[in-house]
mmCIF file with all atom_site columns, C-alpha atoms in Angstrom:
data_model
loop_
_atom_site.group_PDB
_atom_site.id
_atom_site.type_symbol
_atom_site.label_atom_id
_atom_site.label_alt_id
_atom_site.label_comp_id
_atom_site.label_asym_id
_atom_site.label_entity_id
_atom_site.label_seq_id
_atom_site.pdbx_PDB_ins_code
_atom_site.Cartn_x
_atom_site.Cartn_y
_atom_site.Cartn_z
_atom_site.occupancy
_atom_site.B_iso_or_equiv
_atom_site.pdbx_formal_charge
_atom_site.auth_seq_id
_atom_site.auth_comp_id
_atom_site.auth_asym_id
_atom_site.auth_atom_id
_atom_site.pdbx_PDB_model_num
ATOM 1   C CA . MET A 1 1   ? 134.423 60.731 167.206 1.00 75.00 ? 30  MET A CA 1
ATOM 2   C CA . SER A 1 2   ? 134.004 57.665 167.533 1.00 90.00 ? 31  SER A CA 1
ATOM 3   C CA . ILE A 1 3   ? 134.609 56.163 164.399 1.00 90.00 ? 32  ILE A CA 1
ATOM 4   C CA . GLU A 1 4   ? 130.614 55.020 163.443 1.00 91.00 ? 33  GLU A CA 1
ATOM 5   C CA . GLY A 1 5   ? 129.753 58.862 163.893 1.00 91.00 ? 34  GLY A CA 1
ATOM 6   C CA . LEU A 1 6   ? 132.249 59.787 161.887 1.00 92.00 ? 35  LEU A CA 1
ATOM 7   C CA . ILE A 1 7   ? 130.491 57.214 158.615 1.00 92.00 ? 36  ILE A CA 1
ATOM 8   C CA . GLU A 1 8   ? 127.080 58.409 159.671 1.00 93.00 ? 37  GLU A CA 1
ATOM 9   C CA . ARG A 1 9   ? 128.328 62.089 159.463 1.00 92.00 ? 38  ARG A CA 1
ATOM 10  C CA . ILE A 1 10  ? 129.607 61.403 156.739 1.00 92.00 ? 39  ILE A CA 1
ATOM 11  C CA . GLN A 1 11  ? 126.860 60.039 154.802 1.00 92.00 ? 40  GLN A CA 1
ATOM 12  C CA . VAL A 1 12  ? 124.681 63.188 156.225 1.00 92.00 ? 41  VAL A CA 1
ATOM 13  C CA . ASN A 1 13  ? 126.969 64.549 154.702 1.00 90.00 ? 42  ASN A CA 1
ATOM 14  C CA . CYS A 1 14  ? 126.777 62.953 150.909 1.00 90.00 ? 43  CYS A CA 1
ATOM 15  C CA . LYS A 1 15  ? 122.586 62.634 151.159 1.00 93.00 ? 44  LYS A CA 1
ATOM 16  C CA . GLN A 1 16  ? 122.576 65.911 151.493 1.00 91.00 ? 45  GLN A CA 1
ATOM 17  C CA . ARG A 1 17  ? 124.982 66.260 148.243 1.00 90.00 ? 46  ARG A CA 1
ATOM 18  C CA . GLY A 1 18  ? 123.157 63.623 146.951 1.00 93.00 ? 47  GLY A CA 1
ATOM 19  C CA . LYS A 1 19  ? 124.673 61.051 146.783 1.00 94.00 ? 48  LYS A CA 1
ATOM 20  C CA . GLN A 1 20  ? 124.852 57.736 148.732 1.00 94.00 ? 49  GLN A CA 1
ATOM 21  C CA . LEU A 1 21  ? 127.549 55.698 151.268 1.00 93.00 ? 50  LEU A CA 1
ATOM 22  C CA . THR A 1 22  ? 126.436 52.329 150.793 1.00 94.00 ? 51  THR A CA 1
ATOM 23  C CA . GLU A 1 23  ? 127.057 49.601 152.617 1.00 95.00 ? 52  GLU A CA 1
ATOM 24  C CA . LYS A 1 24  ? 129.709 48.668 150.522 1.00 96.00 ? 53  LYS A CA 1
ATOM 25  C CA . ARG A 1 25  ? 131.042 51.820 151.129 1.00 96.00 ? 54  ARG A CA 1
ATOM 26  C CA . LYS A 1 26  ? 130.276 51.875 154.500 1.00 95.00 ? 55  LYS A CA 1
ATOM 27  C CA . LEU A 1 27  ? 132.388 49.369 155.439 1.00 96.00 ? 56  LEU A CA 1
ATOM 28  C CA . VAL A 1 28  ? 135.819 50.287 153.160 1.00 97.00 ? 57  VAL A CA 1
ATOM 29  C CA . LEU A 1 29  ? 135.667 53.518 155.194 1.00 96.00 ? 58  LEU A CA 1
ATOM 30  C CA . HIS A 1 30  ? 134.931 51.222 158.275 1.00 95.00 ? 59  HIS A CA 1
ATOM 31  C CA . ALA A 1 31  ? 138.038 48.478 157.463 1.00 96.00 ? 60  ALA A CA 1
ATOM 32  C CA . LEU A 1 32  ? 140.589 52.243 156.257 1.00 96.00 ? 61  LEU A CA 1
ATOM 33  C CA . LEU A 1 33  ? 139.414 53.777 159.905 1.00 94.00 ? 62  LEU A CA 1
ATOM 34  C CA . ARG A 1 34  ? 140.275 51.297 161.729 1.00 93.00 ? 63  ARG A CA 1
ATOM 35  C CA . ALA A 1 35  ? 143.010 50.304 159.286 1.00 92.00 ? 64  ALA A CA 1
ATOM 36  C CA . GLU A 1 36  ? 144.670 53.816 160.086 1.00 89.00 ? 65  GLU A CA 1
ATOM 37  C CA . LYS A 1 37  ? 147.308 52.621 157.405 1.00 91.00 ? 66  LYS A CA 1
ATOM 38  C CA . ALA A 1 38  ? 147.896 51.870 153.516 1.00 94.00 ? 67  ALA A CA 1
ATOM 39  C CA . MET A 1 39  ? 145.983 49.206 151.859 1.00 96.00 ? 68  MET A CA 1
ATOM 40  C CA . SER A 1 40  ? 145.020 48.280 148.522 1.00 96.00 ? 69  SER A CA 1
ATOM 41  C CA . ALA A 1 41  ? 142.284 47.158 147.851 1.00 97.00 ? 70  ALA A CA 1
ATOM 42  C CA . TYR A 1 42  ? 143.242 43.731 148.218 1.00 97.00 ? 71  TYR A CA 1
ATOM 43  C CA . GLU A 1 43  ? 144.223 44.287 151.787 1.00 97.00 ? 72  GLU A CA 1
ATOM 44  C CA . ILE A 1 44  ? 140.562 45.736 152.005 1.00 97.00 ? 73  ILE A CA 1
ATOM 45  C CA . VAL A 1 45  ? 138.836 42.473 151.456 1.00 97.00 ? 74  VAL A CA 1
ATOM 46  C CA . ASP A 1 46  ? 142.047 40.388 153.051 1.00 97.00 ? 75  ASP A CA 1
ATOM 47  C CA . TYR A 1 47  ? 141.368 43.496 156.773 1.00 96.00 ? 76  TYR A CA 1
ATOM 48  C CA . CYS A 1 48  ? 136.925 42.765 156.014 1.00 96.00 ? 77  CYS A CA 1
ATOM 49  C CA . GLN A 1 49  ? 137.064 39.377 155.760 1.00 96.00 ? 78  GLN A CA 1
ATOM 50  C CA . GLN A 1 50  ? 139.817 38.458 159.013 1.00 96.00 ? 79  GLN A CA 1
ATOM 51  C CA . GLU A 1 51  ? 138.903 42.200 161.438 1.00 94.00 ? 80  GLU A CA 1
ATOM 52  C CA . LEU A 1 52  ? 135.436 42.693 160.304 1.00 93.00 ? 81  LEU A CA 1
ATOM 53  C CA . ALA A 1 53  ? 133.534 39.527 159.639 1.00 94.00 ? 82  ALA A CA 1
ATOM 54  C CA . GLN A 1 54  ? 132.614 40.549 156.180 1.00 94.00 ? 83  GLN A CA 1
ATOM 55  C CA . THR A 1 55  ? 132.962 38.873 152.831 1.00 94.00 ? 84  THR A CA 1
ATOM 56  C CA . VAL A 1 56  ? 133.603 41.325 150.185 1.00 95.00 ? 85  VAL A CA 1
ATOM 57  C CA . GLN A 1 57  ? 134.875 40.809 146.051 1.00 96.00 ? 86  GLN A CA 1
ATOM 58  C CA . ALA A 1 58  ? 137.371 43.440 145.265 1.00 96.00 ? 87  ALA A CA 1
ATOM 59  C CA . MET A 1 59  ? 135.522 44.869 142.218 1.00 96.00 ? 88  MET A CA 1
ATOM 60  C CA . SER A 1 60  ? 133.147 45.894 145.386 1.00 96.00 ? 89  SER A CA 1
ATOM 61  C CA . VAL A 1 61  ? 135.819 47.558 146.714 1.00 97.00 ? 90  VAL A CA 1
ATOM 62  C CA . TYR A 1 62  ? 136.917 48.527 144.073 1.00 97.00 ? 91  TYR A CA 1
ATOM 63  C CA . ARG A 1 63  ? 134.089 50.965 143.279 1.00 97.00 ? 92  ARG A CA 1
ATOM 64  C CA . ALA A 1 64  ? 134.134 51.735 147.038 1.00 97.00 ? 93  ALA A CA 1
ATOM 65  C CA . LEU A 1 65  ? 137.536 53.286 147.459 1.00 97.00 ? 94  LEU A CA 1
ATOM 66  C CA . GLU A 1 66  ? 136.141 55.305 143.743 1.00 96.00 ? 95  GLU A CA 1
ATOM 67  C CA . PHE A 1 67  ? 133.563 56.673 144.978 1.00 96.00 ? 96  PHE A CA 1
ATOM 68  C CA . LEU A 1 68  ? 135.640 57.625 148.196 1.00 95.00 ? 97  LEU A CA 1
ATOM 69  C CA . GLU A 1 69  ? 137.285 58.868 145.884 1.00 92.00 ? 98  GLU A CA 1
ATOM 70  C CA . ALA A 1 70  ? 136.244 61.138 144.101 1.00 91.00 ? 99  ALA A CA 1
ATOM 71  C CA . GLU A 1 71  ? 133.709 62.554 147.951 1.00 90.00 ? 100 GLU A CA 1
ATOM 72  C CA . HIS A 1 72  ? 137.359 62.914 149.602 1.00 88.00 ? 101 HIS A CA 1
ATOM 73  C CA . LEU A 1 73  ? 137.407 61.637 151.699 1.00 92.00 ? 102 LEU A CA 1
ATOM 74  C CA . VAL A 1 74  ? 140.616 59.211 150.408 1.00 93.00 ? 103 VAL A CA 1
ATOM 75  C CA . HIS A 1 75  ? 143.062 59.528 148.844 1.00 93.00 ? 104 HIS A CA 1
ATOM 76  C CA . LYS A 1 76  ? 144.841 57.072 146.366 1.00 94.00 ? 105 LYS A CA 1
ATOM 77  C CA . LEU A 1 77  ? 149.122 56.476 147.203 1.00 93.00 ? 106 LEU A CA 1
ATOM 78  C CA . LYS A 1 78  ? 149.838 56.516 142.931 1.00 88.00 ? 107 LYS A CA 1
ATOM 79  C CA . VAL A 1 79  ? 153.309 54.786 143.396 1.00 85.00 ? 108 VAL A CA 1
ATOM 80  C CA . SER A 1 80  ? 152.171 51.724 145.718 1.00 89.00 ? 109 SER A CA 1
ATOM 81  C CA . ASN A 1 81  ? 148.463 51.205 144.749 1.00 92.00 ? 110 ASN A CA 1
ATOM 82  C CA . LYS A 1 82  ? 146.786 51.979 148.615 1.00 94.00 ? 111 LYS A CA 1
ATOM 83  C CA . PHE A 1 83  ? 144.394 53.941 149.618 1.00 95.00 ? 112 PHE A CA 1
ATOM 84  C CA . ILE A 1 84  ? 144.150 56.289 152.552 1.00 94.00 ? 113 ILE A CA 1
ATOM 85  C CA . VAL A 1 85  ? 142.027 58.317 154.961 1.00 92.00 ? 114 VAL A CA 1
ATOM 86  C CA . CYS A 1 86  ? 141.709 62.069 154.288 1.00 89.00 ? 115 CYS A CA 1
ATOM 87  C CA . SER A 1 87  ? 143.930 63.204 157.147 1.00 86.00 ? 116 SER A CA 1
ATOM 88  C CA . HIS A 1 88  ? 141.024 66.196 156.674 1.00 82.00 ? 117 HIS A CA 1
ATOM 89  C CA . ILE A 1 89  ? 137.768 63.646 156.496 1.00 82.00 ? 118 ILE A CA 1
ATOM 90  C CA . GLU A 1 90  ? 135.860 65.302 159.459 1.00 79.00 ? 119 GLU A CA 1
ATOM 91  C CA . CYS A 1 91  ? 135.961 68.972 157.469 1.00 72.00 ? 120 CYS A CA 1
ATOM 92  C CA . ASP A 1 92  ? 133.485 70.390 155.305 1.00 62.00 ? 121 ASP A CA 1
ATOM 93  C CA . HIS A 1 93  ? 135.886 71.867 153.131 1.00 54.00 ? 122 HIS A CA 1
ATOM 94  C CA . GLU A 1 94  ? 138.980 71.946 150.519 1.00 62.00 ? 123 GLU A CA 1
ATOM 95  C CA . HIS A 1 95  ? 141.763 71.572 152.461 1.00 65.00 ? 124 HIS A CA 1
ATOM 96  C CA . GLY A 1 96  ? 143.421 71.772 148.196 1.00 75.00 ? 125 GLY A CA 1
ATOM 97  C CA . ILE A 1 97  ? 146.499 69.413 146.726 1.00 81.00 ? 126 ILE A CA 1
ATOM 98  C CA . PRO A 1 98  ? 147.885 67.033 149.809 1.00 85.00 ? 127 PRO A CA 1
ATOM 99  C CA . GLN A 1 99  ? 151.326 65.858 149.425 1.00 87.00 ? 128 GLN A CA 1
ATOM 100 C CA . PHE A 1 100 ? 152.539 62.377 151.725 1.00 90.00 ? 129 PHE A CA 1
ATOM 101 C CA . LEU A 1 101 ? 154.830 62.335 152.905 1.00 93.00 ? 130 LEU A CA 1
ATOM 102 C CA . ILE A 1 102 ? 155.902 58.573 153.122 1.00 91.00 ? 131 ILE A CA 1
ATOM 103 C CA . CYS A 1 103 ? 158.825 56.374 155.273 1.00 91.00 ? 132 CYS A CA 1
ATOM 104 C CA . THR A 1 104 ? 160.007 53.304 153.650 1.00 89.00 ? 133 THR A CA 1
ATOM 105 C CA . LYS A 1 105 ? 160.966 51.775 156.206 1.00 91.00 ? 134 LYS A CA 1
ATOM 106 C CA . CYS A 1 106 ? 157.800 51.263 158.221 1.00 91.00 ? 135 CYS A CA 1
ATOM 107 C CA . ASN A 1 107 ? 155.537 53.309 156.126 1.00 88.00 ? 136 ASN A CA 1
ATOM 108 C CA . LYS A 1 108 ? 153.791 55.541 158.076 1.00 91.00 ? 137 LYS A CA 1
ATOM 109 C CA . ILE A 1 109 ? 152.362 58.387 156.032 1.00 91.00 ? 138 ILE A CA 1
ATOM 110 C CA . SER A 1 110 ? 151.812 61.628 156.438 1.00 90.00 ? 139 SER A CA 1
ATOM 111 C CA . GLU A 1 111 ? 149.131 63.694 154.798 1.00 90.00 ? 140 GLU A CA 1
ATOM 112 C CA . GLN A 1 112 ? 150.542 67.487 154.450 1.00 88.00 ? 141 GLN A CA 1
ATOM 113 C CA . THR A 1 113 ? 148.808 70.373 152.459 1.00 86.00 ? 142 THR A CA 1
ATOM 114 C CA . VAL A 1 114 ? 150.665 71.609 149.266 1.00 83.00 ? 143 VAL A CA 1
ATOM 115 C CA . ASP A 1 115 ? 151.741 76.083 149.030 1.00 83.00 ? 144 ASP A CA 1
ATOM 116 C CA . PRO A 1 116 ? 149.529 76.752 145.846 1.00 82.00 ? 145 PRO A CA 1
ATOM 117 C CA . THR A 1 117 ? 152.622 78.488 145.266 1.00 86.00 ? 146 THR A CA 1
ATOM 118 C CA . MET A 1 118 ? 154.655 75.664 145.330 1.00 85.00 ? 147 MET A CA 1
ATOM 119 C CA . VAL A 1 119 ? 152.220 73.974 143.192 1.00 84.00 ? 148 VAL A CA 1
ATOM 120 C CA . SER A 1 120 ? 151.927 77.547 140.346 1.00 88.00 ? 149 SER A CA 1
ATOM 121 C CA . GLY A 1 121 ? 156.045 77.309 140.194 1.00 90.00 ? 150 GLY A CA 1
ATOM 122 C CA . LEU A 1 122 ? 155.394 72.997 138.959 1.00 88.00 ? 151 LEU A CA 1
ATOM 123 C CA . GLN A 1 123 ? 152.756 73.752 136.743 1.00 91.00 ? 152 GLN A CA 1
ATOM 124 C CA . THR A 1 124 ? 154.977 76.518 135.184 1.00 93.00 ? 153 THR A CA 1
ATOM 125 C CA . ASN A 1 125 ? 158.275 74.588 134.783 1.00 93.00 ? 154 ASN A CA 1
ATOM 126 C CA . ALA A 1 126 ? 155.930 71.268 133.846 1.00 93.00 ? 155 ALA A CA 1
ATOM 127 C CA . ARG A 1 127 ? 154.423 73.591 130.529 1.00 93.00 ? 156 ARG A CA 1
ATOM 128 C CA . GLN A 1 128 ? 158.467 75.178 129.993 1.00 95.00 ? 157 GLN A CA 1
ATOM 129 C CA . GLU A 1 129 ? 159.002 71.539 129.099 1.00 95.00 ? 158 GLU A CA 1
ATOM 130 C CA . GLY A 1 130 ? 156.278 70.019 126.681 1.00 96.00 ? 159 GLY A CA 1
ATOM 131 C CA . PHE A 1 131 ? 154.504 68.325 129.449 1.00 94.00 ? 160 PHE A CA 1
ATOM 132 C CA . THR A 1 132 ? 151.132 69.569 132.125 1.00 93.00 ? 161 THR A CA 1
ATOM 133 C CA . VAL A 1 133 ? 150.802 68.229 135.273 1.00 88.00 ? 162 VAL A CA 1
ATOM 134 C CA . VAL A 1 134 ? 147.231 66.872 135.621 1.00 86.00 ? 163 VAL A CA 1
ATOM 135 C CA . GLN A 1 135 ? 147.483 65.442 139.101 1.00 82.00 ? 164 GLN A CA 1
ATOM 136 C CA . PRO A 1 136 ? 149.562 67.554 141.168 1.00 81.00 ? 165 PRO A CA 1
ATOM 137 C CA . GLN A 1 137 ? 149.451 65.029 144.894 1.00 84.00 ? 166 GLN A CA 1
ATOM 138 C CA . LEU A 1 138 ? 152.865 64.961 145.738 1.00 86.00 ? 167 LEU A CA 1
ATOM 139 C CA . GLU A 1 139 ? 154.099 61.317 147.676 1.00 89.00 ? 168 GLU A CA 1
ATOM 140 C CA . ILE A 1 140 ? 157.429 62.307 148.644 1.00 90.00 ? 169 ILE A CA 1
ATOM 141 C CA . ASN A 1 141 ? 159.936 58.333 149.991 1.00 91.00 ? 170 ASN A CA 1
ATOM 142 C CA . CYS A 1 142 ? 161.319 59.776 153.590 1.00 92.00 ? 171 CYS A CA 1
ATOM 143 C CA . VAL A 1 143 ? 162.813 58.462 156.960 1.00 94.00 ? 172 VAL A CA 1
ATOM 144 C CA . CYS A 1 144 ? 160.464 59.148 159.628 1.00 93.00 ? 173 CYS A CA 1
ATOM 145 C CA . ASP A 1 145 ? 162.181 60.286 162.735 1.00 94.00 ? 174 ASP A CA 1
ATOM 146 C CA . GLU A 1 146 ? 161.916 57.060 164.455 1.00 93.00 ? 175 GLU A CA 1
ATOM 147 C CA . CYS A 1 147 ? 162.870 54.409 162.064 1.00 93.00 ? 176 CYS A CA 1
ATOM 148 C CA . LEU A 1 148 ? 165.964 57.001 161.544 1.00 90.00 ? 177 LEU A CA 1
ATOM 149 C CA . LYS A 1 149 ? 166.442 56.266 165.807 1.00 89.00 ? 178 LYS A CA 1
ATOM 150 C CA . HIS A 1 150 ? 166.874 52.733 165.320 1.00 85.00 ? 179 HIS A CA 1
ATOM 151 C CA . ASP A 1 151 ? 169.578 53.206 162.899 1.00 78.00 ? 180 ASP A CA 1
ATOM 152 C CA . GLU A 1 152 ? 171.389 54.786 164.757 1.00 72.00 ? 181 GLU A CA 1
#
């Protein structure tokens, strides 16, 4: 499906749920879809300016990202403070808790879904230590196979 077709479908889905995919929200989503990588809000501002010939203020990008994250269209990578399109964006159902495998050399990212039993185990262990898990998203630093080959 094309980026425009996907955004159109997302806009219809949002409207059916009483939400609005505004022009700025569409622009931010379009930038993330087109870039195909995780980006910070300021990188999105720059990308929109350089690649899409659109000027957008950082505060507008942050507000758009907040909406897109709440709608499960993008994920915020907590460690790097960057945002990436959900790999399940074309699906209409919830996919559970995300786990991100992040190459520390080239920044390639793969989104996986965490096994629910693993999450409940983490939550139980946290409770035993006097903690409550509030966001079970996992981000694991790795080295991808391509980078590993270059190091040999």
